[in-house]
Short mmCIF file of C-alpha atoms in Angstrom, two decimals:
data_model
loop_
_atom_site.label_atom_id
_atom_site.label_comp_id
_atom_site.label_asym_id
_atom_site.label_seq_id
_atom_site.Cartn_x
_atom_site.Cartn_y
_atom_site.Cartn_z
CA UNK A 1 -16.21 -5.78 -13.64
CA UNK A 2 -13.97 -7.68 -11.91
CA UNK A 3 -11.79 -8.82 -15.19
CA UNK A 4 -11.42 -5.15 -16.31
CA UNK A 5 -10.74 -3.76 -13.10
CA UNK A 6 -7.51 -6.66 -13.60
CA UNK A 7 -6.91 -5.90 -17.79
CA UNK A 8 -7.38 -2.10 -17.55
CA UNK A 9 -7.21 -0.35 -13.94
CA UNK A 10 -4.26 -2.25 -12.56
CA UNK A 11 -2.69 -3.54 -15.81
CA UNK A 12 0.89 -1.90 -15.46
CA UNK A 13 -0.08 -0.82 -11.93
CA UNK A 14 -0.44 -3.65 -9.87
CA UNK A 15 0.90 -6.95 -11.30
CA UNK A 16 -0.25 -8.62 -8.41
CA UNK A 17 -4.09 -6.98 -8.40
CA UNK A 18 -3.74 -7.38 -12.41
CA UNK A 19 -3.67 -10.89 -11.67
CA UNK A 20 -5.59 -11.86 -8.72
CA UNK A 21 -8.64 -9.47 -10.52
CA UNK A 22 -8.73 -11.95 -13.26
CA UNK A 23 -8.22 -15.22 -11.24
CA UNK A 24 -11.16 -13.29 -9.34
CA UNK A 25 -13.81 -13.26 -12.53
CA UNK A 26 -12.70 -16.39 -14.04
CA UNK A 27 -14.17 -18.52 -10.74
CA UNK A 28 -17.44 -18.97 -10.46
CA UNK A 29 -17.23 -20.26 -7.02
CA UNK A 30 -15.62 -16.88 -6.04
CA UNK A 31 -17.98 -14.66 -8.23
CA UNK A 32 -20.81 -16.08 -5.85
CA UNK A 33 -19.15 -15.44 -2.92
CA UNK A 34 -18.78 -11.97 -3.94
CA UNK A 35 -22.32 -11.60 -4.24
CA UNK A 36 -22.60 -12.39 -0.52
CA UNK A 37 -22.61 -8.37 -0.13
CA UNK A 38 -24.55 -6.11 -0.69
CA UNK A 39 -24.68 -4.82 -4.36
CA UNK A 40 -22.56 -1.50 -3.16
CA UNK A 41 -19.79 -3.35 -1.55
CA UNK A 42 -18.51 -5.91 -4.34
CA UNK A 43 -16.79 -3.45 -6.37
CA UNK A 44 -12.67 -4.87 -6.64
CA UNK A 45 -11.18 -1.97 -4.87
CA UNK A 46 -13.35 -2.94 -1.64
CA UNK A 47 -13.00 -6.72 -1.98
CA UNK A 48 -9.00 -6.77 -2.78
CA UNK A 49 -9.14 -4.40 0.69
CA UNK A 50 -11.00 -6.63 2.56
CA UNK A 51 -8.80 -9.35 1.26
CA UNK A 52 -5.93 -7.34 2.39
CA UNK A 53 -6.64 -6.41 5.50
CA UNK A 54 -7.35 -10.69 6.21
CA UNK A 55 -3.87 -10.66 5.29
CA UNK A 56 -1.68 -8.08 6.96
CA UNK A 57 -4.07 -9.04 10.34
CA UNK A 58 -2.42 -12.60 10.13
CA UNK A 59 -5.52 -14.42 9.12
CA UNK A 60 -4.72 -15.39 5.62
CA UNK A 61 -0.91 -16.38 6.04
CA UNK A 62 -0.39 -17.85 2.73
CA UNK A 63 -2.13 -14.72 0.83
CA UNK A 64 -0.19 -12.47 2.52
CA UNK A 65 3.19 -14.73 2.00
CA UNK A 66 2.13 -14.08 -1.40
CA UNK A 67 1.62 -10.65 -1.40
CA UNK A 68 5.32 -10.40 -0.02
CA UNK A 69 6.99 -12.45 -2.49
CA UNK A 70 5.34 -10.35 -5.11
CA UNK A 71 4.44 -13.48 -6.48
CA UNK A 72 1.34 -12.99 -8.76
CA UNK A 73 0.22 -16.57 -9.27
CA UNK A 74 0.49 -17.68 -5.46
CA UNK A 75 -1.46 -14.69 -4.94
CA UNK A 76 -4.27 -15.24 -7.64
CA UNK A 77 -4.70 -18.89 -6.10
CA UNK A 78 -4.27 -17.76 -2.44
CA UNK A 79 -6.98 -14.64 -2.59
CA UNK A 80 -9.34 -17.22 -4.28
CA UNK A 81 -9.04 -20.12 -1.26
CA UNK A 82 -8.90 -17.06 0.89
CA UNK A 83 -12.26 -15.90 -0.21
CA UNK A 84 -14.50 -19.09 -0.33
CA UNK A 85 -12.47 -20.14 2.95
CA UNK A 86 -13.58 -16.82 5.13
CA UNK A 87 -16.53 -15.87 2.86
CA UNK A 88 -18.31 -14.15 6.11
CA UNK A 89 -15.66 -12.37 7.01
CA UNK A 90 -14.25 -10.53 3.53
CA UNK A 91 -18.27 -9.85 2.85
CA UNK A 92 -18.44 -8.05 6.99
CA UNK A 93 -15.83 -6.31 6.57
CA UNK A 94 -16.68 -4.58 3.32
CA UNK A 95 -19.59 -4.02 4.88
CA UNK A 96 -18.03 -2.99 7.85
CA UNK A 97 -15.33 -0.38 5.79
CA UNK A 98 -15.30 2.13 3.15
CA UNK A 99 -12.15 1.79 0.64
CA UNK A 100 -9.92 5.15 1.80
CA UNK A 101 -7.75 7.06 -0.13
CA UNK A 102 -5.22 9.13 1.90
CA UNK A 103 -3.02 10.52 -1.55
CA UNK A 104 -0.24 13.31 0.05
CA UNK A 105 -0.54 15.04 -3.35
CA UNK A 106 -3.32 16.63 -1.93
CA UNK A 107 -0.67 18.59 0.15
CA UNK A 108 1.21 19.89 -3.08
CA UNK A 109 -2.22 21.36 -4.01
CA UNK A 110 -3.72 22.29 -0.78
CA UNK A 111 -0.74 24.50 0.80
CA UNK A 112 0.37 27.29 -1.67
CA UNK A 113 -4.12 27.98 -2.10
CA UNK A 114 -4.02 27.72 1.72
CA UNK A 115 -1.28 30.50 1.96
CA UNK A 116 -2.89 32.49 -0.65
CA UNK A 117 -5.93 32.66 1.36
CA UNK A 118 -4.24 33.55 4.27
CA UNK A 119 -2.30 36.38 2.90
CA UNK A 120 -5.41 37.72 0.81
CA UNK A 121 -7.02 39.05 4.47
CA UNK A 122 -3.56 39.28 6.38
CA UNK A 123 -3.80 36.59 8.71
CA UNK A 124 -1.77 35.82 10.91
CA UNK A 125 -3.07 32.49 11.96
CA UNK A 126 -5.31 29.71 10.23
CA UNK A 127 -7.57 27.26 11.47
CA UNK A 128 -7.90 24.18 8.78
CA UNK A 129 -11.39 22.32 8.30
CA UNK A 130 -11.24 19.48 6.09
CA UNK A 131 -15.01 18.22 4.60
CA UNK A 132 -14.99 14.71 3.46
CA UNK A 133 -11.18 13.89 6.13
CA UNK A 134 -11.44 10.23 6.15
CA UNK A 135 -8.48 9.81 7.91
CA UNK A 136 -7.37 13.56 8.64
CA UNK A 137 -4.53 13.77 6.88
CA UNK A 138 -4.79 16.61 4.39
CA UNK A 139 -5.11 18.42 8.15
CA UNK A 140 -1.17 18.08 8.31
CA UNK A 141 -0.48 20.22 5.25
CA UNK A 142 1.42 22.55 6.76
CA UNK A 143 3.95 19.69 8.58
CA UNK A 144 4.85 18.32 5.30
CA UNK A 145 7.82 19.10 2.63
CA UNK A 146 6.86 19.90 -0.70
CA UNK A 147 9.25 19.63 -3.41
CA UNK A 148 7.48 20.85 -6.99
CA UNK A 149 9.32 19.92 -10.21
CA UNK A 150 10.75 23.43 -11.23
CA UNK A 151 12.80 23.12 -8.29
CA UNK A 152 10.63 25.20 -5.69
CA UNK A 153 9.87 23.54 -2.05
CA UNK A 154 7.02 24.53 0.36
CA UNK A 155 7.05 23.24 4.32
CA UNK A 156 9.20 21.33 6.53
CA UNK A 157 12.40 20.00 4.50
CA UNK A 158 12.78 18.28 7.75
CA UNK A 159 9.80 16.24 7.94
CA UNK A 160 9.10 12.39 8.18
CA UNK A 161 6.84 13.37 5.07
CA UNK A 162 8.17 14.43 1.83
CA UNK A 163 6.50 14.84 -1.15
CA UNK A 164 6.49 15.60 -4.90
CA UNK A 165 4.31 17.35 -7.68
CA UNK A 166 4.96 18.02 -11.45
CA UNK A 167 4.47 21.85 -12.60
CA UNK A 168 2.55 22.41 -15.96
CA UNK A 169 2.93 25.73 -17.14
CA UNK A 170 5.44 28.31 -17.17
CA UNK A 171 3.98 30.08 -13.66
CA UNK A 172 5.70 29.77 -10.75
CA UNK A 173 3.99 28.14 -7.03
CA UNK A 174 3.18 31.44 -4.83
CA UNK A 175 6.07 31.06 -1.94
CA UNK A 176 4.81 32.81 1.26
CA UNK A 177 4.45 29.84 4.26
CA UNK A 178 0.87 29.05 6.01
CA UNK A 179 0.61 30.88 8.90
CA UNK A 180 0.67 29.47 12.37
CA UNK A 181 -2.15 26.80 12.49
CA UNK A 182 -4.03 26.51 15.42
CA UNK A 183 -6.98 24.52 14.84
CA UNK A 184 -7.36 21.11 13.01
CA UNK A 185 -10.51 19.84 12.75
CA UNK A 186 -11.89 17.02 10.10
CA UNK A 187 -15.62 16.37 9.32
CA UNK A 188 -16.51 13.20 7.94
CA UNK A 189 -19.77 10.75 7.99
CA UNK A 190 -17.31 8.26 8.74
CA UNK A 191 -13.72 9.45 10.20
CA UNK A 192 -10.91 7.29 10.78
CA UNK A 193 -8.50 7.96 13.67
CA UNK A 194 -5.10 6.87 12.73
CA UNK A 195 -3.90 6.19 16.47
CA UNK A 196 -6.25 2.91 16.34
CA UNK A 197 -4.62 -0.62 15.42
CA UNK A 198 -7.56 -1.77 13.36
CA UNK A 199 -7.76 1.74 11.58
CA UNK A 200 -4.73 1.93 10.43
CA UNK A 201 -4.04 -0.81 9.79
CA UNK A 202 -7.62 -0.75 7.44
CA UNK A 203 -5.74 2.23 5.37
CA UNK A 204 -2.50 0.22 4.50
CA UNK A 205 -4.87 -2.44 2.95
CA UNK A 206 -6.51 -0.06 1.08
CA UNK A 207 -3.26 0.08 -1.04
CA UNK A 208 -1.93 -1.90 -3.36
CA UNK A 209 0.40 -4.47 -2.04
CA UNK A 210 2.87 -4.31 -4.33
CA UNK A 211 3.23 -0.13 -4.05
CA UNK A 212 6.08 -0.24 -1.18
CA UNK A 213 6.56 3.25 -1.59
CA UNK A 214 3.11 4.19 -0.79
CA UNK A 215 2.90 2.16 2.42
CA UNK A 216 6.09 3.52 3.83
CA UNK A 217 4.65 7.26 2.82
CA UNK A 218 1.22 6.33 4.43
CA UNK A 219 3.06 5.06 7.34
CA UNK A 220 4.70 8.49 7.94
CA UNK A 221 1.82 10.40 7.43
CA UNK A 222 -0.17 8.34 10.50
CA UNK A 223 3.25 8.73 12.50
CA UNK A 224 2.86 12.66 11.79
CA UNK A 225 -0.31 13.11 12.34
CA UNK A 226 -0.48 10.93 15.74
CA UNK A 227 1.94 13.05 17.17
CA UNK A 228 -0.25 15.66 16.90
CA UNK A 229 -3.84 14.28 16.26
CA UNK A 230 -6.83 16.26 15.00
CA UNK A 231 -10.07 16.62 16.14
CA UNK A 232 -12.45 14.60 13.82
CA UNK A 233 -16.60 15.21 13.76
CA UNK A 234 -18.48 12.63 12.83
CA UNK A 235 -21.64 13.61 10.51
CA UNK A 236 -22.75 15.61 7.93
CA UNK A 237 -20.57 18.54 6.97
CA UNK A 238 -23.95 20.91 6.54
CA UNK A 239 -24.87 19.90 9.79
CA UNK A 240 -21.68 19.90 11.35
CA UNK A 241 -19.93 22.45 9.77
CA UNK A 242 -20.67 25.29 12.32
CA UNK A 243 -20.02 23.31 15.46
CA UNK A 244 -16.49 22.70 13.27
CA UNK A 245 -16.39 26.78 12.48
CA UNK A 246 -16.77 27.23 16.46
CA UNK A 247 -13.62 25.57 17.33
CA UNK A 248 -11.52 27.95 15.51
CA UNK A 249 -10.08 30.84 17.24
CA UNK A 250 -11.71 34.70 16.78
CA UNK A 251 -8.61 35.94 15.63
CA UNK A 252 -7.86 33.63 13.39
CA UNK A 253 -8.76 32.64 9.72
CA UNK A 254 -11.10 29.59 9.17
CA UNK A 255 -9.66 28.27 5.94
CA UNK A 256 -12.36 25.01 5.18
CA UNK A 257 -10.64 22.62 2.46
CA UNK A 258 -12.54 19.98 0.40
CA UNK A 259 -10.44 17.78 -2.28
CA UNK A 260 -13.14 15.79 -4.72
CA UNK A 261 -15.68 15.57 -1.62
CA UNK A 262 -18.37 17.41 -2.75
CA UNK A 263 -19.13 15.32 -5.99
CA UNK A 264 -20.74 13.24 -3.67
CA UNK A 265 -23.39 16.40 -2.59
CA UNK A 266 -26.31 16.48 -4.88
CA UNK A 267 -26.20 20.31 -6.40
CA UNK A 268 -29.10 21.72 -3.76
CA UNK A 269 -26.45 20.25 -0.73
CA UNK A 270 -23.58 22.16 -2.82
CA UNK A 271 -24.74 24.83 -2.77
CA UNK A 272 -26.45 24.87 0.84
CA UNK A 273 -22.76 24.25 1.90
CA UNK A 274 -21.84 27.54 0.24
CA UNK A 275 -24.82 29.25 1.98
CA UNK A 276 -23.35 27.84 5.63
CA UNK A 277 -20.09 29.47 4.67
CA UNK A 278 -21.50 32.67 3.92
CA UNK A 279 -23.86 32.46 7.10
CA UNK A 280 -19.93 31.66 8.90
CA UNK A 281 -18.71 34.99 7.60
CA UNK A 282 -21.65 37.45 9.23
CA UNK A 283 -18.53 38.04 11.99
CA UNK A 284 -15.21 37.26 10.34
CA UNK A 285 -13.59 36.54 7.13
CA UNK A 286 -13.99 32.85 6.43
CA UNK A 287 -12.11 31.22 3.35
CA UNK A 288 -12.73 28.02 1.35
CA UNK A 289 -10.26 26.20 -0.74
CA UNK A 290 -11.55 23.54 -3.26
CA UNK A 291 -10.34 20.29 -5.50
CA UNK A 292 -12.68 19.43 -7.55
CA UNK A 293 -14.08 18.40 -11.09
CA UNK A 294 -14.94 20.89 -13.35
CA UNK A 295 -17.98 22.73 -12.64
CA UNK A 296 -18.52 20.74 -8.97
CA UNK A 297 -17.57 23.80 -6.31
CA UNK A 298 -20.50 26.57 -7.08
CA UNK A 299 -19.24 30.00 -7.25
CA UNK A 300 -15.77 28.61 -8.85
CA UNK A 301 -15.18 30.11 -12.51
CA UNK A 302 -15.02 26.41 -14.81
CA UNK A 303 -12.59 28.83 -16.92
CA UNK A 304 -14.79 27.55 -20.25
CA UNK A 305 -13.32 23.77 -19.22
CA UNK A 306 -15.70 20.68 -20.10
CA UNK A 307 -16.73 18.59 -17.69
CA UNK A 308 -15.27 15.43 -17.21
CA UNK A 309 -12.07 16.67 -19.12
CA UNK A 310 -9.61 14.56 -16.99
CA UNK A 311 -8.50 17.55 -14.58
CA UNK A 312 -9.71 19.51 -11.79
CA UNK A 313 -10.21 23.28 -10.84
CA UNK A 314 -8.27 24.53 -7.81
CA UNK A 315 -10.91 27.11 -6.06
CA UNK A 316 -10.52 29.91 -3.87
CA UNK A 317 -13.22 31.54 -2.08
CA UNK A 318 -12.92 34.50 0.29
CA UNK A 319 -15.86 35.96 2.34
CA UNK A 320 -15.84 38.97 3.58
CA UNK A 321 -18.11 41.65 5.71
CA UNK A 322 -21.20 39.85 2.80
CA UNK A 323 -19.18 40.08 0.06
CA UNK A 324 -17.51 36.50 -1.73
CA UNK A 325 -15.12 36.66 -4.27
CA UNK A 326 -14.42 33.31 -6.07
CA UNK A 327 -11.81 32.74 -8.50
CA UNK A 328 -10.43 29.78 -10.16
CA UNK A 329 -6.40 29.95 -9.05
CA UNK A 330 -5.28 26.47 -10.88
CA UNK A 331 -5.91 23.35 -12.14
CA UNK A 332 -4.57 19.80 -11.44
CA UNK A 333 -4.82 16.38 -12.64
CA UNK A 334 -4.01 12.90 -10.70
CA UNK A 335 -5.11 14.73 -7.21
CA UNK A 336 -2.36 16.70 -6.98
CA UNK A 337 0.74 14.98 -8.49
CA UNK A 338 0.06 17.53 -11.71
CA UNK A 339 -0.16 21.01 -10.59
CA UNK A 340 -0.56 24.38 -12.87
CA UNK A 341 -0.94 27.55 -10.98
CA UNK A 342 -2.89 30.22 -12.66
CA UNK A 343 -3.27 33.17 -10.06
CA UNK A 344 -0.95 36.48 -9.76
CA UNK A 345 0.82 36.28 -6.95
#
């Protein structure tokens, strides 16, 4: 696992993970450390973060000397020593930790279906639920610039947080803004607020440490969302969901976003999540946007895709006074850095 997580998932990616993943599964000594955890918790992407976060904490000066210097064979010998040297505390805090992935192409994806929604029923204001938030970023969608490849920008040229998608396709991105947003509430087993040392610090080592560009982008998007921090439940979105649906102003629209979460639900929790949302809308229109493999959002047309086809279906459900309508309004691949837009505007 450990060898082809090095040869094929970081080859060209990560030089330094490339390397450190193979001096990983060529030592014994650090293979049995590894089992130490739990079965769960020794995949590479959780070990290399545990690793990581040793490092950028100051505990594992010589790996993290390493890391700087981009210097993949200090950094093969230096995670080895690190991990027979502080076996007990790489194993608790994988334990501890789930690997997080915070990718702002989410954002390319997430505010031209948001807008749609919006102007489908006329609202004038939004409230944004994000299922499965980890850290609550995707929450700041509307506080971000957007700059797609055909030359069209969505949000704040301004902001601390720019970012960039690829168009496939000939269609153009819908242009009309979110609306005022005035709730921002995340849902997650296990949320992560950004405003704590530990925390974020936890999401920088989930990168790679030889991706610069990705740590300074995280970086801005905690700095964003700080400034303005949302509220984050803790539990299960079926269970939580309507406490979430609650916070959100009568007037306004709850628009609840999920980007790959609900490949985690087994089908019957799918599609009791769709029942909640249709129990939401007995009083007001309620809207759900969706990321997510082919044929994982019920109600959401699959557009005669196969599964498992490399690319996602953008989803866009509306419901209304009992009635749902559910289309499929795009697709995207490499959560959100390849967009194609497929709805009339």
């Amino acid at each position: 696992m450990y060898r082809h997580f090095g040869e094929v998932e970081a080859a060209g990616t990560s030089p330094l993970y490339e390397r450190v993943a193979v001096a990983l599964s060529e030592s014994g000594q650090a293979l049995r450390a590894i089992e130490a955890a739990p079965a769960r918790k020794r995949h590479p992407a959780v070990i290399l973060a545990a690793l990581h976060d040793l490092a950028l904490a100051g505990r594992a000066p010589a790996l993290a000397a390493a890391y700087a210097a981009a210097d993949g064979d200090a950094a093969a010998a230096a995670a080895v020593d690190t991990l027979l040297r502080m076996t007990d505390s790489v194993v608790a805090t994988a334990v501890h930790r789930q690997t997080r992935t915070n990718e702002t192409g989410r954002c390319a994806v997430l505010y031209p279906a948001i807008a749609e929604a919006a102007r489908r029923v006329d609202a004038n204001a939004v409230g944004l639920i994000d299922v499965g938030c980890s850290a609550g970023l995707n929450l700041n969608v509307d506080r971000v610039g957007i700059t797609y490849s055909n030359g069209q920008s969505l949000g704040n040229p301004s902001s601390p947080v720019q970012m960039t998608s690829s168009i496939v396709g000939d269609r153009p991105i819908p242009t009309p803004a979110i609306p005022e947003v005035v709730a921002r509430v995340g849902i997650d087993l296990d949320p992560v607020d950004v405003t704590g040392a530990d925390n974020a610090r936890w999401l920088r080592a989930c990168l790679w440490p030889d991706q610069p560009e990705r740590v300074a982008r995280l970086d801005a998007e905690m700095a964003l969302s700080a400034t303005a921090p949302p509220l984050l439940l803790r539990g299960d979105a079926l269970e939580v969901l309507p406490d979430a649906l609650a916070r959100v102003p009568a007037d306004a629209l709850p628009v609840i976003t999920t980007t790959w979460a609900l490949s985690r639900f087994p089908l019957e929790s799918r599609l009791r999540f769709l029942h909640r949302l249709d129990e939401a809308a007995a009083g007001r229109a309620v809207a759900w946007v969706s990321a997510e493999g082919v044929g994982v959002a019920p109600a959401i047309p699959t557009l005669g895709d196969r599964r498992a086809s490399g690319h996602s279906i953008i989803g866009l459900a509306v419901f209304e006074q009992s009635a749902l309508h559910a289309e499929a309004i795009g697709r995207c691949w490499s959560q959100g850095r390849l967009l194609s837009w497929l709805a009339d505007s």
